[in-house]
Every structure is written in structure tokens, then in C-alpha cells.
CSV table of C-alpha atoms in Angstrom, one decimal:
chain,number,residue,atom,x,y,z
O,21,MET,CA,139.5,62.9,60.7
O,22,PRO,CA,136.2,61.6,59.2
O,23,HIS,CA,135.8,62.4,55.6
O,24,ASP,CA,132.5,64.3,56.2
O,25,ASP,CA,134.2,66.7,58.5
O,26,GLY,CA,136.6,67.5,55.7
O,27,ASP,CA,133.7,68.1,53.3
O,28,ILE,CA,132.1,70.5,55.8
O,29,LEU,CA,135.3,72.5,56.4
O,30,ALA,CA,135.8,72.9,52.6
O,31,ASP,CA,132.2,73.9,52.0
O,32,LEU,CA,131.6,77.6,50.9
O,33,ARG,CA,128.4,78.0,53.0
O,34,PRO,CA,128.3,75.2,55.6
O,35,ASP,CA,125.7,74.8,58.3
O,36,PRO,CA,127.1,76.9,61.3
O,37,ALA,CA,126.5,74.2,63.9
O,38,GLU,CA,128.0,71.3,61.9
O,39,PHE,CA,130.9,73.5,60.8
O,40,LEU,CA,131.8,74.5,64.3
O,41,HIS,CA,131.7,70.9,65.6
O,42,ALA,CA,133.9,69.8,62.7
O,43,ALA,CA,136.4,72.6,63.3
O,44,MET,CA,136.7,71.7,67.0
O,45,ARG,CA,137.4,68.0,66.1
O,46,TRP,CA,140.0,69.3,63.5
O,47,HIS,CA,141.9,71.8,65.7
O,48,PHE,CA,141.8,69.7,68.8
O,49,GLY,CA,142.3,66.2,67.4
O,50,PRO,CA,145.8,64.9,68.0
O,51,GLU,CA,146.3,63.9,64.3
O,52,THR,CA,145.0,67.1,62.8
O,53,GLY,CA,145.4,70.0,65.3
O,54,SER,CA,148.3,72.5,65.4
O,55,PRO,CA,151.0,72.0,68.1
O,56,PHE,CA,150.0,75.5,69.3
O,57,TRP,CA,146.4,74.6,70.2
O,58,LEU,CA,147.1,71.0,71.2
O,59,GLU,CA,149.6,72.2,73.9
O,60,ARG,CA,147.0,74.5,75.3
O,61,ALA,CA,144.0,72.1,75.2
O,62,GLY,CA,144.8,70.7,78.6
O,63,LYS,CA,145.0,74.1,80.3
O,64,LEU,CA,141.6,75.5,79.0
O,65,GLY,CA,139.5,74.0,81.8
O,66,PHE,CA,137.0,72.6,79.3
O,67,ASP,CA,137.0,70.1,76.4
O,68,PRO,CA,136.5,72.0,73.1
O,69,ILE,CA,135.4,68.9,71.2
O,70,THR,CA,132.5,68.1,73.6
O,71,ASP,CA,131.8,71.5,75.3
O,72,VAL,CA,131.9,74.0,72.3
O,73,ARG,CA,128.4,73.6,70.8
O,74,ARG,CA,127.5,77.2,69.8
O,75,TYR,CA,129.4,80.2,68.6
O,76,GLU,CA,128.7,81.9,71.9
O,77,ASP,CA,130.8,79.1,73.6
O,78,LEU,CA,133.9,80.6,71.8
O,79,ALA,CA,134.0,83.3,74.5
O,80,ARG,CA,135.4,80.6,76.9
O,81,PHE,CA,138.7,80.6,75.0
O,82,PRO,CA,141.5,83.0,75.9
O,83,ASN,CA,142.5,85.7,73.4
O,84,ILE,CA,145.9,84.4,72.2
O,85,THR,CA,146.6,86.9,69.4
O,86,ARG,CA,149.4,88.8,71.4
O,87,GLU,CA,151.3,85.5,71.4
O,88,LEU,CA,151.3,85.5,67.6
O,89,ARG,CA,154.2,88.0,67.7
O,90,HIS,CA,156.6,85.4,68.9
O,91,VAL,CA,155.2,81.9,68.2
O,92,PRO,CA,157.4,79.8,65.8
O,93,ALA,CA,155.4,79.5,62.5
O,94,GLU,CA,155.5,75.7,62.4
O,95,GLN,CA,153.7,75.6,65.8
O,96,LEU,CA,150.6,77.2,64.1
O,97,VAL,CA,150.3,74.7,61.2
O,98,PRO,CA,147.6,72.2,61.7
O,99,ARG,CA,149.0,68.6,61.5
O,100,GLY,CA,146.2,67.5,59.3
O,101,TYR,CA,147.8,69.4,56.3
O,102,GLY,CA,150.7,67.1,56.4
O,103,GLY,CA,153.2,69.9,55.9
O,104,VAL,CA,153.3,73.4,54.4
O,105,GLY,CA,152.9,72.4,50.8
O,106,GLU,CA,149.6,74.2,50.6
O,107,LEU,CA,150.8,77.3,52.6
O,108,VAL,CA,150.1,80.5,50.6
O,109,GLY,CA,152.1,82.7,52.9
O,110,MET,CA,152.9,83.7,56.5
O,111,PHE,CA,151.2,87.1,56.7
O,112,GLU,CA,151.8,89.8,59.2
O,113,THR,CA,149.9,92.7,60.7
O,114,GLY,CA,151.0,96.2,60.0
O,115,GLY,CA,152.5,96.8,63.4
O,116,THR,CA,150.0,99.4,64.2
O,117,VAL,CA,150.3,98.6,68.0
O,118,GLY,CA,153.8,97.1,68.4
O,119,VAL,CA,155.6,94.1,67.1
O,120,PRO,CA,153.7,92.5,64.2
O,121,LYS,CA,151.6,89.3,64.6
O,122,ARG,CA,151.9,86.5,62.3
O,123,ILE,CA,149.4,83.9,61.1
O,124,PRO,CA,149.5,81.2,58.3
O,125,TYR,CA,147.2,81.3,55.2
O,126,PHE,CA,146.6,78.1,53.4
O,127,GLU,CA,145.3,77.7,49.9
O,128,ASP,CA,141.9,76.2,50.9
O,129,TRP,CA,141.1,79.3,53.0
O,130,ALA,CA,142.3,81.6,50.3
O,131,ARG,CA,139.8,80.0,47.9
O,132,GLN,CA,136.9,80.2,50.4
O,133,ASN,CA,137.7,83.8,51.1
O,134,LEU,CA,138.2,84.8,47.5
O,135,ALA,CA,134.9,83.2,46.5
O,136,TRP,CA,133.1,85.4,49.1
O,137,THR,CA,134.9,88.4,47.8
O,138,HIS,CA,134.2,87.9,44.2
O,139,ALA,CA,130.4,87.5,45.0
O,140,HIS,CA,130.4,90.8,46.7
O,141,LEU,CA,132.4,92.6,44.0
O,142,ASP,CA,130.0,91.3,41.4
O,143,ALA,CA,127.0,92.4,43.4
O,144,GLN,CA,128.3,95.9,43.8
O,145,GLY,CA,129.0,96.2,40.1
O,146,VAL,CA,132.8,96.0,40.2
O,147,PRO,CA,133.7,95.1,36.7
O,148,ARG,CA,135.6,92.0,35.5
O,149,GLY,CA,138.1,91.9,32.6
O,150,VAL,CA,139.8,95.2,33.7
O,151,HIS,CA,143.2,95.9,35.2
O,152,TRP,CA,143.7,96.8,38.9
O,153,LEU,CA,146.0,99.1,40.7
O,154,SER,CA,146.7,98.2,44.2
O,155,THR,CA,148.0,101.0,46.4
O,156,ALA,CA,148.0,98.7,49.5
O,157,PRO,CA,151.0,97.2,51.3
O,158,THR,CA,152.6,94.0,49.8
O,159,GLY,CA,155.6,92.2,51.3
O,160,PRO,CA,154.5,90.4,54.5
O,161,HIS,CA,150.9,91.8,54.3
O,162,GLY,CA,148.2,89.5,53.0
O,163,VAL,CA,146.2,92.3,51.2
O,164,GLY,CA,148.8,92.6,48.5
O,165,HIS,CA,148.7,88.8,47.8
O,166,PHE,CA,144.9,88.8,47.6
O,167,ALA,CA,144.8,91.9,45.4
O,168,ARG,CA,146.9,90.2,42.8
O,169,ARG,CA,144.8,87.1,43.0
O,170,GLN,CA,141.5,89.0,42.8
O,171,ALA,CA,142.6,90.8,39.6
O,172,ALA,CA,143.9,87.7,37.9
O,173,GLU,CA,140.8,85.7,38.8
O,174,ARG,CA,138.6,88.5,37.4
O,175,GLY,CA,140.5,88.6,34.1
O,176,GLY,CA,142.9,91.5,34.7
O,177,ILE,CA,146.5,92.5,35.6
O,178,CYS,CA,147.2,93.9,39.0
O,179,PHE,CA,149.7,96.8,39.1
O,180,THR,CA,151.2,97.7,42.5
O,181,ILE,CA,153.0,100.5,44.1
O,182,ASP,CA,155.6,100.2,46.8
O,183,VAL,CA,153.9,101.0,50.2
O,184,ASP,CA,155.6,100.6,53.6
O,185,PRO,CA,153.0,101.2,56.2
O,186,ARG,CA,155.3,100.6,59.2
O,187,TRP,CA,157.7,103.3,58.0
O,188,VAL,CA,154.9,105.8,57.7
O,189,LYS,CA,153.7,105.1,61.2
O,190,LYS,CA,157.1,105.8,62.5
O,191,LEU,CA,157.2,109.1,60.7
O,192,ILE,CA,153.8,110.1,62.0
O,193,ALA,CA,154.7,109.0,65.6
O,194,ARG,CA,157.6,111.4,65.7
O,195,ASP,CA,155.7,114.1,63.8
O,196,SER,CA,158.3,114.1,61.0
O,197,PRO,CA,158.1,116.5,58.1
O,198,GLU,CA,159.1,113.5,56.0
O,199,THR,CA,155.5,112.2,56.3
O,200,GLU,CA,154.3,114.5,53.4
O,201,ALA,CA,157.4,113.8,51.4
O,202,TYR,CA,156.6,110.0,51.7
O,203,LEU,CA,152.9,110.6,50.7
O,204,ASP,CA,154.2,112.7,47.6
O,205,HIS,CA,156.3,109.6,46.7
O,206,LEU,CA,153.3,107.4,46.8
O,207,VAL,CA,151.2,109.9,44.8
O,208,LEU,CA,153.8,110.0,42.2
O,209,GLN,CA,153.8,106.2,41.7
O,210,ILE,CA,150.0,106.2,41.4
O,211,THR,CA,150.0,109.0,38.9
O,212,GLN,CA,152.7,107.3,36.7
O,213,LEU,CA,150.7,104.1,36.6
O,214,LEU,CA,147.4,105.7,36.0
O,215,THR,CA,149.0,107.8,33.1
O,216,SER,CA,150.5,104.9,31.3
O,217,GLN,CA,148.2,102.0,32.1
O,218,ASN,CA,144.4,101.2,31.4
O,219,ILE,CA,143.3,100.9,35.2
O,220,GLY,CA,139.8,100.0,35.7
O,221,VAL,CA,139.8,99.2,39.4
O,222,LEU,CA,141.7,101.2,42.0
O,223,MET,CA,142.2,99.5,45.4
O,224,ILE,CA,143.3,102.1,47.8
O,225,THR,CA,143.3,103.0,51.5
O,226,PRO,CA,141.1,106.0,52.7
O,227,PRO,CA,144.2,108.2,53.6
O,228,LEU,CA,145.7,107.8,50.2
O,229,LEU,CA,142.3,108.3,48.6
O,230,GLU,CA,141.8,111.6,50.4
O,231,ARG,CA,145.3,112.7,49.4
O,232,LEU,CA,144.6,111.8,45.8
O,233,THR,CA,141.6,114.2,45.7
O,234,ARG,CA,144.0,117.1,46.3
O,235,GLU,CA,145.9,116.5,43.1
O,236,PRO,CA,143.8,117.9,40.2
O,237,ARG,CA,145.6,115.9,37.5
O,238,LEU,CA,145.4,112.7,39.5
O,239,LEU,CA,141.7,113.3,40.3
O,240,GLU,CA,141.0,113.8,36.5
O,241,LEU,CA,142.9,110.6,35.7
O,242,VAL,CA,140.7,108.6,38.2
O,243,ARG,CA,137.5,110.1,37.0
O,244,ARG,CA,138.4,109.4,33.3
O,245,LYS,CA,139.8,105.9,33.7
O,246,VAL,CA,138.7,104.1,36.8
O,247,ARG,CA,135.3,102.4,36.9
O,248,ALA,CA,135.4,101.1,40.5
O,249,ILE,CA,137.3,102.2,43.7
O,250,VAL,CA,137.7,99.5,46.4
O,251,TRP,CA,138.8,101.0,49.7
O,252,VAL,CA,140.6,98.8,52.2
O,253,GLY,CA,142.1,99.2,55.7
O,254,THR,CA,141.5,102.2,57.8
O,255,HIS,CA,138.1,103.6,58.4
O,256,MET,CA,136.0,106.0,56.3
O,257,ASP,CA,133.4,108.2,58.0
O,258,ALA,CA,129.9,108.4,56.7
O,259,ALA,CA,130.2,112.1,55.6
O,260,THR,CA,133.3,111.3,53.6
O,261,ARG,CA,131.8,108.3,52.0
O,262,ARG,CA,128.7,110.3,51.0
O,263,ARG,CA,130.8,113.1,49.5
O,264,TYR,CA,132.9,110.6,47.4
O,265,ARG,CA,129.8,108.8,46.1
O,266,THR,CA,127.8,111.9,45.2
O,267,GLU,CA,130.3,114.8,44.5
O,268,VAL,CA,133.9,113.6,44.0
O,269,PHE,CA,133.5,110.2,42.2
O,270,PRO,CA,130.0,110.2,40.7
O,271,GLY,CA,129.4,107.3,38.5
O,272,ILE,CA,132.3,105.3,39.9
O,273,VAL,CA,131.5,102.3,42.1
O,274,LEU,CA,132.8,102.9,45.6
O,275,HIS,CA,133.0,99.6,47.5
O,276,GLY,CA,134.4,99.3,51.1
O,277,THR,CA,136.0,96.4,52.9
O,278,TYR,CA,136.7,96.1,56.6
O,279,GLY,CA,139.4,93.6,57.5
O,280,ASN,CA,142.9,92.9,58.8
O,281,THR,CA,145.4,90.1,59.2
O,282,MET,CA,143.7,88.7,62.3
O,283,ILE,CA,140.4,88.3,60.5
O,284,LEU,CA,142.5,86.6,57.7
O,285,GLY,CA,140.4,88.4,55.1
O,286,ALA,CA,137.8,91.1,54.8
O,287,ASN,CA,134.2,91.8,55.6
O,288,ASP,CA,132.5,93.4,52.6
O,289,GLU,CA,130.2,96.3,52.3
O,290,ARG,CA,126.6,95.2,52.0
O,291,PRO,CA,125.3,95.6,48.5
O,292,GLY,CA,122.5,98.0,47.7
O,293,LEU,CA,123.4,100.6,50.3
O,294,GLY,CA,122.6,104.2,49.2
O,295,PRO,CA,124.9,107.2,49.9
O,296,ASP,CA,122.8,108.3,53.0
O,297,ASP,CA,122.8,104.7,54.5
O,298,PRO,CA,125.4,103.7,57.1
O,299,CYS,CA,128.2,101.7,55.5
O,300,VAL,CA,127.3,98.2,56.9
O,301,PHE,CA,129.9,95.4,56.7
O,302,ASP,CA,128.6,91.8,56.7
O,303,ALA,CA,131.0,89.1,57.9
O,304,ASN,CA,132.0,85.9,56.0
O,305,ALA,CA,130.2,83.7,58.5
O,306,PRO,CA,130.6,81.1,59.7
O,307,PHE,CA,134.3,81.4,59.2
O,308,VAL,CA,134.4,84.9,60.5
O,309,SER,CA,132.0,86.0,63.1
O,310,LEU,CA,131.9,89.6,64.5
O,311,HIS,CA,130.3,90.6,67.8
O,312,VAL,CA,130.0,94.2,69.1
O,313,VAL,CA,130.5,94.2,72.9
O,314,ASP,CA,131.0,96.3,75.9
O,315,PRO,CA,134.8,95.9,76.3
O,316,GLU,CA,134.5,96.1,80.1
O,317,THR,CA,131.9,93.3,80.5
O,318,GLY,CA,132.1,91.4,77.2
O,319,ALA,CA,128.3,91.6,77.0
O,320,ALA,CA,126.7,92.5,73.6
O,321,VAL,CA,125.5,96.1,73.2
O,322,GLU,CA,122.1,96.8,71.8
O,323,TYR,CA,121.6,96.9,68.1
O,324,GLY,CA,122.2,100.5,67.0
O,325,GLN,CA,124.7,101.2,69.8
O,326,ARG,CA,128.4,101.4,69.6
O,327,GLY,CA,130.8,98.9,71.2
O,328,GLN,CA,134.2,97.3,70.5
O,329,VAL,CA,134.5,94.7,67.9
O,330,LEU,CA,135.2,91.1,69.0
O,331,MET,CA,136.1,88.7,66.3
O,332,ASN,CA,136.2,84.8,65.9
O,333,HIS,CA,138.1,83.2,63.0
O,334,VAL,CA,137.3,79.5,62.6
O,335,SER,CA,138.5,77.8,59.4
O,336,LYS,CA,140.4,74.6,58.5
O,337,SER,CA,143.6,76.5,58.4
O,338,ALA,CA,143.3,78.7,61.6
O,339,PHE,CA,141.5,79.1,64.8
O,340,LEU,CA,141.5,82.6,66.4
O,341,PRO,CA,138.7,82.9,68.9
O,342,ASN,CA,137.6,85.7,71.3
O,343,ASN,CA,139.9,88.3,69.8
O,344,LEU,CA,139.0,91.8,70.9
O,345,GLU,CA,139.9,94.1,68.0
O,346,ARG,CA,141.3,97.7,68.0
O,347,ASP,CA,138.1,99.0,66.5
O,348,THR,CA,134.6,100.2,67.6
O,349,ALA,CA,131.6,100.0,65.6
O,350,ILE,CA,127.7,100.2,65.6
O,351,ARG,CA,126.2,96.9,66.1
O,352,MET,CA,123.8,95.9,63.2
O,353,LYS,CA,121.6,93.0,62.5
O,354,PRO,CA,123.2,90.4,60.2
O,355,PRO,CA,121.6,88.9,57.1
O,356,ALA,CA,119.1,86.2,58.0
O,357,GLY,CA,120.7,82.9,59.1
O,358,ARG,CA,124.2,84.4,59.8
O,359,VAL,CA,125.9,84.0,63.1
O,360,GLY,CA,127.3,87.0,64.9
O,361,ASP,CA,126.7,90.7,64.0
O,362,SER,CA,127.2,93.0,61.2
O,363,VAL,CA,128.9,96.3,61.9
O,364,ALA,CA,128.7,99.9,60.7
O,365,ASP,CA,130.7,103.2,61.1
O,366,VAL,CA,133.9,101.4,62.1
O,367,MET,CA,136.6,103.6,63.7
O,368,PRO,CA,139.8,102.8,65.7
O,369,VAL,CA,140.1,103.1,69.4
O,370,HIS,CA,142.7,105.7,70.6
O,371,THR,CA,144.8,103.2,72.5
O,372,PHE,CA,145.1,99.3,72.3
O,373,GLU,CA,147.2,96.8,74.2
O,374,ASP,CA,148.8,99.8,75.9
O,375,GLU,CA,150.0,101.4,72.7
O,376,LEU,CA,148.8,104.5,70.8
O,377,VAL,CA,147.0,103.4,67.7
O,378,ILE,CA,148.6,105.1,64.5
O,379,GLU,CA,146.8,104.2,61.3
O,380,GLY,CA,149.1,105.9,59.0
O,381,VAL,CA,148.3,105.2,55.3
O,382,TYR,CA,146.7,101.9,56.1
């Protein structure tokens, strides 16, 4: 692979057209591409290296994310890495709609993604030099890994609680009374850490944040100690976000992120939004590009209209094009010069891939 392609793929803010061309050469070059994509190249009906010139051309690829439930991990590793020495982890989805999917995260993508995140946290006023409490899943889930790295790189310790989102979803699916008992178990862990430790940033999912507001002692601890709340995972409606910012947590930074394993990261809330503005998420383009489409036709809906979110992930470490997500959103104009769309008012569909969508606590 030419050296200049490597430079482009490592850039934090590359030219989209040059980046896309370099990525196609990387993922479909016999010396650098993954066995997974090289095996499929001859079945696509087009040549990705010569025929993919614009991000719109990514719609020509099949959505292969369902296959990620069963593909051997080594088949997804680009040969250009020369092995798995730079592999951060093999992270999995939460199993919201069936057997979890798996995708590799490499260190170069982790650095690119974290640089994007730090810039947005700084712009929102999320403080550095304070400790974090992450109430998100760890284990095979990437969010736990990145919470620890975010805290460390910003000068703090990351405390965690033990969250098993897959178990909660099973409890909810069978309408088990143990669901509340499990939530009580999580709340107790949060309370113990906030009581004994100096927590400045609370990373939490919207269902757990709502549960927290029903505990007077815990709510008082958050108001007294926490300087920023970073909510991740499931959706938060506009009315709830406004109530948190103006009534429940006044004076505390409230910053949202919209992401999942198949995005390989998060799209951050646009800085400068007021409590009455829609919560707009901007994508980390050109690595992640979001498109809001009519799921029946694949055509883009008008700005300001709701459609289903379609995602492309293009980086040196992974290539996941044309992935119709399990969320709907309002299509918004992106920042100037960015490919794709921004999104607002994200909410899950009721069913996806023939399965009922159960968000649980994450």
C-alpha cells in the first residue's frame, strides 16, 4: 500500500474523497484487505477500488452486519496490520435483537475516535482532572473500554459498576418481577461509589439516569458532587432532556452521545444547543457517515423529516457499509463540509431483523 494512503487513513480530519479512495485500496487490496472482504470482492458485481468514488456509492454494497454474529474473528482483521498486535479488543453488541455481533477495534481507530470525543467533551464544558463513574456495560462491550480510556486521558480515575445488559433484557422480555430487583442492585452500586469517591463525571444510560432521579439520597449526591453527566446508549426524548437540564440537574453539564458497536464509537451532541433545541448528533465523518432514509426505498427523506438511520463506517481497521440501523431519527443538516447527515430525536424501531427491540438499561 502506498505510504500516502497510510497517511490519509491515519489523519484525524482527512479530505473525504481522498480518504474514501485510500480506504477502498486498503480494504480490497490483496496485501492489506481482510479475508472477509477479499472473499466477497468478486461477488459484488463492481470493483470497489475503481467504482466507489463518492460516499453515495457505498449504497452499492450489501449490508453484511448480520454475518458478524458468526464470522471467525480472524477473518475480519485486515492483512495490512500484519497480525493482531494492535488489536484493542473484539467488541460485541448488546444482543438487543438476537445473537450478538462482533467487530475488531484496533488502536489506530481508538486514537482517532478518542480524539473526536475529547474535542466534543471539551467544547461542552465536561471537566478534565476529575474522576469518572461509568454505569455502562463492560465485558465484551466497547463502551466500558473507552470510558476507562477517556477518564485516564483526561486526568482521572474511572470507577465502574457491574452491568449485564443482556440479562436485564431477558428479565424484561419475560416481564419478570426481578427486573426492579436488578435495577435496585445497580442503584446500590452507584450510591456506594458516589458516597465514598469524588466523582466529577457520571457516564450513565438514560434508563438508569431516570431511575436515579427517584432516589432522593442518590439525587442529592449527584447534585452535590457531579459536574457533568454524559448519557450514552438508549434514547432520551426532548422533554426529558429539557427537564434534566432546567429542573433536575441545573448547573450540571448534560452531554449526549449516540452510538453503538456497529458504528464503532459514538456521535456526539452538537455543542451550543439550548434546552429547547432538538438534541442534534453530528457524526465523526468521514469515518462514520449517517444517512436518514425511507427504509422501503432507501431514498433520503427531506431535512426535518423522520426516517430510519443508515450508517457507513469506513476506517483503516473496519469497513461496514450500508448498515440500516435499528433507530429512526429526524434528518438534520450536518456541519459545513461534512459528508452524510446529522440526526436528532433518535428513537428505536419496535422490531428489527424480525426481533422485538428491547432496550433494557442500555
